[in-house]
Short mmCIF file of C-alpha atoms and ligand atoms in Angstrom, two decimals:
data_model
loop_
_atom_site.label_atom_id
_atom_site.label_comp_id
_atom_site.label_asym_id
_atom_site.label_seq_id
_atom_site.Cartn_x
_atom_site.Cartn_y
_atom_site.Cartn_z
CA UNK Y 1 -0.06 -0.08 0.05
CA UNK Y 2 1.33 3.42 -0.93
CA UNK Y 3 1.44 6.25 1.92
CA UNK Y 4 -1.60 7.80 0.45
CA UNK Y 5 -3.51 4.76 1.27
CA UNK Y 6 -2.36 4.69 4.82
CA UNK Y 7 -3.92 7.82 6.17
CA UNK Y 8 -3.70 6.67 9.88
CA UNK Y 9 0.06 6.18 9.65
CA UNK Y 10 1.67 7.59 12.81
CA UNK Y 11 -1.55 7.25 14.87
CA UNK Y 12 -2.48 4.79 17.72
CA UNK Y 13 -5.89 3.24 18.12
CA UNK Y 14 -7.29 1.39 21.07
CA UNK Y 15 -10.06 -1.01 20.19
CA UNK Y 16 -11.97 -2.60 23.10
CA UNK Y 17 -13.37 -6.13 22.56
CA UNK Y 18 -11.10 -6.74 19.56
CA UNK Y 19 -10.38 -10.48 20.11
CA UNK Y 20 -13.53 -11.56 18.11
CA UNK Y 21 -16.35 -10.38 15.81
CA UNK Y 22 -16.72 -6.71 14.86
CA UNK Y 23 -13.86 -5.66 17.04
CA UNK Y 24 -11.44 -7.99 15.25
CA UNK Y 25 -12.50 -6.58 11.83
CA UNK Y 26 -12.17 -2.92 13.22
CA UNK Y 27 -8.64 -3.70 14.50
CA UNK Y 28 -7.66 -5.19 11.07
CA UNK Y 29 -9.29 -2.18 9.25
CA UNK Y 30 -7.37 0.45 11.30
CA UNK Y 31 -4.05 -1.55 10.84
CA UNK Y 32 -4.77 -1.59 7.20
CA UNK Y 33 -5.14 2.15 7.17
CA UNK Y 34 -1.72 2.36 8.96
CA UNK Y 35 -2.59 2.76 12.63
CA UNK Y 36 -0.82 0.95 15.54
CA UNK Y 37 -3.48 -1.05 17.36
CA UNK Y 38 -4.02 -2.07 20.92
CA UNK Y 39 -6.10 -5.19 20.69
CA UNK Y 40 -8.10 -5.26 23.94
CA UNK Y 41 -9.79 -8.51 25.17
CA UNK Y 42 -11.43 -9.96 28.31
CA UNK Y 43 -10.82 -13.69 28.13
CA UNK Y 44 -9.86 -14.65 24.62
CA UNK Y 45 -6.00 -14.42 24.87
CA UNK Y 46 -5.23 -16.64 21.98
CA UNK Y 47 -7.70 -14.99 19.64
CA UNK Y 48 -6.39 -11.54 20.63
CA UNK Y 49 -2.82 -12.62 19.95
CA UNK Y 50 -3.99 -13.93 16.52
CA UNK Y 51 -5.73 -10.57 15.69
CA UNK Y 52 -2.55 -8.73 16.65
CA UNK Y 53 -0.56 -10.85 14.27
CA UNK Y 54 -3.06 -10.27 11.56
CA UNK Y 55 -2.85 -6.39 12.13
CA UNK Y 56 1.08 -6.58 11.95
CA UNK Y 57 0.70 -8.34 8.56
CA UNK Y 58 -0.36 -4.98 7.38
CA UNK Y 59 3.03 -3.54 8.41
CA UNK Y 60 1.97 -1.91 11.53
CA UNK Y 61 2.55 -2.64 15.37
CA UNK Y 62 -0.26 -4.38 17.40
CA UNK Y 63 -0.44 -5.35 21.01
CA UNK Y 64 -3.00 -7.58 22.77
CA UNK Y 65 -3.96 -6.15 25.99
CA UNK Y 66 -6.12 -8.05 28.57
CA UNK Y 67 -8.38 -5.57 30.47
CA UNK Y 68 -12.03 -5.65 31.70
CA UNK Y 69 -13.10 -2.35 30.49
CA UNK Y 70 -15.93 -2.22 33.05
CA UNK Y 71 -13.17 -1.67 35.78
CA UNK Y 72 -11.49 1.70 36.13
CA UNK Y 73 -8.16 0.28 37.20
CA UNK Y 74 -8.04 -2.04 34.07
CA UNK Y 75 -9.02 0.81 31.82
CA UNK Y 76 -6.12 3.01 33.24
CA UNK Y 77 -3.70 -0.01 32.69
CA UNK Y 78 -5.02 -0.47 29.06
CA UNK Y 79 -4.39 3.19 28.22
CA UNK Y 80 -0.95 3.35 29.87
CA UNK Y 81 0.10 0.04 28.24
CA UNK Y 82 -1.03 1.19 24.77
CA UNK Y 83 0.67 4.73 25.32
CA UNK Y 84 3.95 3.02 26.41
CA UNK Y 85 4.24 0.43 23.70
CA UNK Y 86 2.37 1.84 20.78
CA UNK Y 87 2.21 5.64 21.41
CA UNK Y 88 -0.46 7.92 22.97
CA UNK Y 89 -3.87 7.08 21.49
CA UNK Y 90 -5.52 9.28 18.80
CA UNK Y 91 -8.41 6.90 18.25
CA UNK Y 92 -10.55 5.05 20.75
CA UNK Y 93 -13.08 2.48 19.50
CA UNK Y 94 -15.53 1.58 22.28
CA UNK Y 95 -16.68 -1.75 20.84
CA UNK Y 96 -16.73 -4.20 23.70
CA UNK Y 97 -20.30 -5.24 24.67
CA UNK Y 98 -22.43 -7.92 25.76
CA UNK Y 99 -25.97 -8.85 24.73
CA UNK Y 100 -28.82 -9.97 26.88
CA UNK Y 101 -32.12 -11.53 25.84
CA UNK Y 102 -34.95 -11.34 28.45
CA UNK Y 103 -38.17 -9.58 28.87
CA UNK Y 104 -37.78 -6.79 31.44
CA UNK Y 105 -40.20 -8.75 33.89
CA UNK Y 106 -37.67 -11.57 33.95
CA UNK Y 107 -34.45 -9.34 33.92
CA UNK Y 108 -32.58 -9.53 37.23
CA UNK Y 109 -30.90 -6.44 38.77
CA UNK Y 110 -27.54 -8.43 38.29
CA UNK Y 111 -28.20 -8.78 34.47
CA UNK Y 112 -29.23 -5.19 34.29
CA UNK Y 113 -26.03 -4.07 35.93
CA UNK Y 114 -23.84 -6.38 33.73
CA UNK Y 115 -25.32 -5.11 30.62
CA UNK Y 116 -25.29 -1.33 31.45
CA UNK Y 117 -21.58 -1.73 32.73
CA UNK Y 118 -20.27 -3.42 29.45
CA UNK Y 119 -22.28 -1.34 27.07
CA UNK Y 120 -22.47 2.12 28.68
CA UNK Y 121 -20.17 2.45 31.75
CA UNK Y 122 -17.22 0.93 29.84
CA UNK Y 123 -17.21 3.54 27.14
CA UNK Y 124 -17.56 6.30 29.77
CA UNK Y 125 -14.36 4.98 31.48
CA UNK Y 126 -12.50 4.54 28.39
CA UNK Y 127 -13.34 8.02 27.09
CA UNK Y 128 -12.44 9.54 30.40
CA UNK Y 129 -9.19 7.79 30.47
CA UNK Y 130 -8.13 8.88 26.86
CA UNK Y 131 -9.55 12.40 26.83
CA UNK Y 132 -6.70 14.08 28.75
CA UNK Y 133 -4.30 12.79 26.03
CA UNK Y 134 -6.45 13.95 23.10
CA UNK Y 135 -7.18 17.23 24.59
CA UNK Y 136 -3.36 17.84 24.89
CA UNK Y 137 -3.04 16.88 21.21
CA UNK Y 138 -5.97 18.78 20.25
CA UNK Y 139 -7.01 15.84 18.20
CA UNK Y 140 -8.98 12.64 18.59
CA UNK Y 141 -11.43 10.20 17.24
CA UNK Y 142 -13.89 8.43 19.62
CA UNK Y 143 -16.21 5.85 18.03
CA UNK Y 144 -18.93 4.19 20.15
CA UNK Y 145 -20.53 0.92 19.12
CA UNK Y 146 -24.23 1.12 19.73
CA UNK Y 147 -26.98 -0.86 17.99
CA UNK Y 148 -30.14 -0.39 15.95
CA UNK Y 149 -31.75 -1.48 19.19
CA UNK Y 150 -30.39 1.61 20.86
CA UNK Y 151 -32.38 3.64 18.18
CA UNK Y 152 -35.51 1.52 17.79
CA UNK Y 153 -35.75 -0.40 20.99
CA UNK Y 154 -35.86 -4.24 20.93
CA UNK Y 155 -38.47 -6.48 22.44
CA UNK Y 156 -36.74 -8.91 24.81
CA UNK Y 157 -33.62 -6.61 24.85
CA UNK Y 158 -34.78 -3.64 27.12
CA UNK Y 159 -31.57 -3.56 29.16
CA UNK Y 160 -29.43 -3.74 26.01
CA UNK Y 161 -31.51 -1.29 24.31
CA UNK Y 162 -31.35 1.28 27.12
CA UNK Y 163 -27.55 0.75 27.47
CA UNK Y 164 -27.18 1.47 23.55
CA UNK Y 165 -29.60 4.28 23.55
CA UNK Y 166 -27.73 5.89 26.57
CA UNK Y 167 -24.50 5.45 24.49
CA UNK Y 168 -26.02 7.41 21.68
CA UNK Y 169 -26.92 10.21 24.09
CA UNK Y 170 -23.53 10.13 25.64
CA UNK Y 171 -22.03 10.42 22.08
CA UNK Y 172 -24.12 13.43 21.25
CA UNK Y 173 -23.30 15.15 24.48
CA UNK Y 174 -19.71 14.42 24.56
CA UNK Y 175 -19.25 15.58 20.89
CA UNK Y 176 -20.53 18.93 21.92
CA UNK Y 177 -18.17 19.01 24.83
CA UNK Y 178 -15.14 17.97 22.75
CA UNK Y 179 -15.75 19.66 19.44
CA UNK Y 180 -13.60 22.68 20.42
CA UNK Y 181 -10.79 20.49 21.23
CA UNK Y 182 -10.61 18.84 17.80
CA UNK Y 183 -11.99 15.65 19.11
CA UNK Y 184 -14.94 13.95 17.11
CA UNK Y 185 -17.31 11.52 18.96
CA UNK Y 186 -19.63 9.35 16.86
CA UNK Y 187 -21.74 6.36 17.34
CA UNK Y 188 -22.11 3.39 14.91
CA UNK Y 189 -25.33 1.39 15.25
CA UNK Y 190 -25.20 -1.82 13.40
CA UNK Y 191 -28.14 -3.95 12.31
CA UNK Y 192 -27.79 -7.78 12.78
CA UNK Y 193 -24.15 -8.94 12.29
CA UNK Y 194 -23.12 -12.40 11.92
CA UNK Y 195 -20.82 -12.92 15.03
CA UNK Y 196 -20.69 -15.11 18.27
CA UNK Y 197 -23.23 -12.64 19.70
CA UNK Y 198 -25.89 -14.29 17.61
CA UNK Y 199 -24.83 -17.86 18.91
CA UNK Y 200 -28.36 -18.14 20.76
CA UNK Y 201 -30.24 -17.78 17.38
CA UNK Y 202 -31.44 -21.09 15.88
CA UNK Y 203 -31.00 -21.29 11.92
CA UNK Y 204 -34.69 -20.50 11.37
CA UNK Y 205 -34.39 -17.27 13.36
CA UNK Y 206 -31.15 -16.29 11.41
CA UNK Y 207 -33.02 -17.02 8.09
CA UNK Y 208 -35.95 -14.92 8.94
CA UNK Y 209 -33.76 -12.01 10.15
CA UNK Y 210 -31.98 -12.30 6.78
CA UNK Y 211 -35.22 -12.13 4.85
CA UNK Y 212 -36.50 -9.20 6.88
CA UNK Y 213 -33.40 -7.21 6.10
CA UNK Y 214 -33.92 -5.40 2.78
CA UNK Y 215 -30.55 -6.31 1.40
CA UNK Y 216 -31.52 -9.97 2.04
CA UNK Y 217 -28.52 -10.86 4.32
CA UNK Y 218 -27.04 -10.46 7.74
CA UNK Y 219 -24.33 -7.91 8.21
CA UNK Y 220 -20.54 -8.93 8.22
CA UNK Y 221 -17.94 -7.50 10.68
CA UNK Y 222 -16.24 -6.03 7.74
CA UNK Y 223 -19.56 -4.01 6.80
CA UNK Y 224 -19.12 -2.37 10.17
CA UNK Y 225 -15.37 -1.97 10.30
CA UNK Y 226 -15.53 -0.12 7.01
CA UNK Y 227 -17.82 2.51 8.72
CA UNK Y 228 -15.45 2.86 11.50
CA UNK Y 229 -12.37 3.26 9.47
CA UNK Y 230 -14.13 6.17 7.62
CA UNK Y 231 -15.05 7.83 10.83
CA UNK Y 232 -11.47 7.39 12.15
CA UNK Y 233 -9.87 9.22 9.30
CA UNK Y 234 -8.37 12.69 9.77
CA UNK Y 235 -10.55 13.81 6.79
CA UNK Y 236 -13.73 12.97 8.71
CA UNK Y 237 -13.27 15.84 11.17
CA UNK Y 238 -16.52 17.59 10.32
CA UNK Y 239 -18.52 14.65 11.36
CA UNK Y 240 -19.26 14.63 15.05
CA UNK Y 241 -22.23 13.79 17.22
CA UNK Y 242 -23.69 11.59 14.54
CA UNK Y 243 -25.17 7.95 14.53
CA UNK Y 244 -24.36 5.99 11.37
CA UNK Y 245 -26.34 2.84 11.18
CA UNK Y 246 -25.07 0.15 8.73
CA UNK Y 247 -28.09 -2.20 8.92
CA UNK Y 248 -28.94 -3.31 5.43
CA UNK Y 249 -32.12 -1.28 5.55
CA UNK Y 250 -33.68 -2.94 8.45
CA UNK Y 251 -34.51 0.38 10.06
CA UNK Y 252 -34.53 3.53 8.24
P1 LIG F 301 -18.82 -10.75 20.23
O1 LIG F 301 -18.44 -11.45 18.97
O2 LIG F 301 -19.52 -11.37 21.36
O3 LIG F 301 -17.50 -10.07 20.81
C1 LIG F 301 -17.50 -9.33 22.04
C2 LIG F 301 -16.16 -8.79 22.27
O4 LIG F 301 -16.26 -7.96 23.43
C3 LIG F 301 -15.06 -9.83 22.61
O5 LIG F 301 -13.91 -9.46 22.06
C4 LIG F 301 -15.02 -9.83 24.14
O6 LIG F 301 -13.78 -10.23 24.63
C5 LIG F 301 -15.33 -8.37 24.46
N1 LIG F 301 -15.61 -8.02 25.70
C6 LIG F 301 -16.85 -8.27 26.30
N2 LIG F 301 -16.92 -7.86 27.53
C7 LIG F 301 -15.72 -7.21 27.82
C8 LIG F 301 -15.07 -6.49 28.88
N3 LIG F 301 -15.83 -6.43 30.04
N4 LIG F 301 -13.89 -6.02 28.78
C9 LIG F 301 -13.20 -6.22 27.62
N5 LIG F 301 -13.78 -6.84 26.54
C10 LIG F 301 -14.99 -7.37 26.67
O7 LIG F 301 -19.64 -9.36 19.84
P2 LIG F 301 -19.81 -8.64 18.49
O8 LIG F 301 -21.05 -9.10 17.86
O9 LIG F 301 -18.44 -8.56 17.74
O10 LIG F 301 -20.24 -7.06 19.12
C11 LIG F 301 -19.21 -6.15 19.07
C12 LIG F 301 -19.90 -4.91 19.55
O11 LIG F 301 -20.99 -4.56 18.52
C13 LIG F 301 -20.70 -4.82 20.85
O12 LIG F 301 -20.77 -3.68 21.53
C14 LIG F 301 -22.19 -5.21 20.37
O13 LIG F 301 -23.22 -4.82 21.31
C15 LIG F 301 -22.38 -4.47 19.07
N6 LIG F 301 -23.39 -4.84 18.19
C16 LIG F 301 -23.29 -6.17 17.73
C17 LIG F 301 -24.32 -6.66 16.77
C18 LIG F 301 -24.45 -7.94 16.33
O14 LIG F 301 -25.44 -8.27 15.65
N7 LIG F 301 -23.47 -8.74 16.45
C19 LIG F 301 -25.33 -5.56 16.39
C20 LIG F 301 -25.32 -4.31 16.84
C21 LIG F 301 -24.27 -3.90 17.86
P3 LIG F 301 -13.51 -11.87 24.91
O15 LIG F 301 -13.34 -12.52 23.42
O16 LIG F 301 -12.19 -11.93 25.58
O17 LIG F 301 -14.67 -12.48 25.66
#
């Protein structure tokens, strides 16, 4: 790739939940665009190591970093480790998340707290940890992984919808706070994407979700990574506080 096709060269990205699924594709996309990438994971050490190798095959540096992004001390260590080995972060992708499938009347307080922690508290903690660095640079890109259910609300996914909807509001408010510091904050709200997160669906459910989607298929992790890569570009500096929803037309 020529330098002109590596617009993120010299930049460092932290991608949370990058060991599998959408996060893995995002890490690869940012590496392809030239960024050094911190590949965060919770449990999947071997997968994260593999993703880091895949990133490095694009001629950049990548580092797997274990951290539970719902814990402030882990988030501090994640940002310090990335800064030390790869450089101070220019890009944060808050991708880590967990799903939950239960009606509100069956949702326990424990389950509610877990879902809010992974999908809403973690982006707060990670943004808070990188912002002093980005403010000092007067540059940054924060991209938060929401969901169509954060826009439209999903039956059987009230806690998840609330967390992802909250993340959209966080995005819009933080974009206003950080605009003057050269930092953009955007949300990506995917439709149904074929990852481990869909493991609970039986083949019939998957087929009917594909058919309900106007483009006639489920999304791929790369469909989402392409949007994230675009938002991460220096040239995307006039886009902030926005929600972009790659969803195959499922909601409009
Ligand atoms: P996935 O395949 O289940 O992968 C989840 C990733 O998050 C894994 O890398 C996991 O790490 C990591 N993770 C979970 N909790 C974590 C924590 N506390 N600290 C650090 N890492 C953590 O999920 P996915 O489908 O790629 O989803 C990625 C994001 O897109 C999520 O925010 C999800 O809500 C959102 N999304 C997904 C869909 C979809 O249809 N798949 C649609 C809309 C939005 P380990 O591998 O170590 O467990």
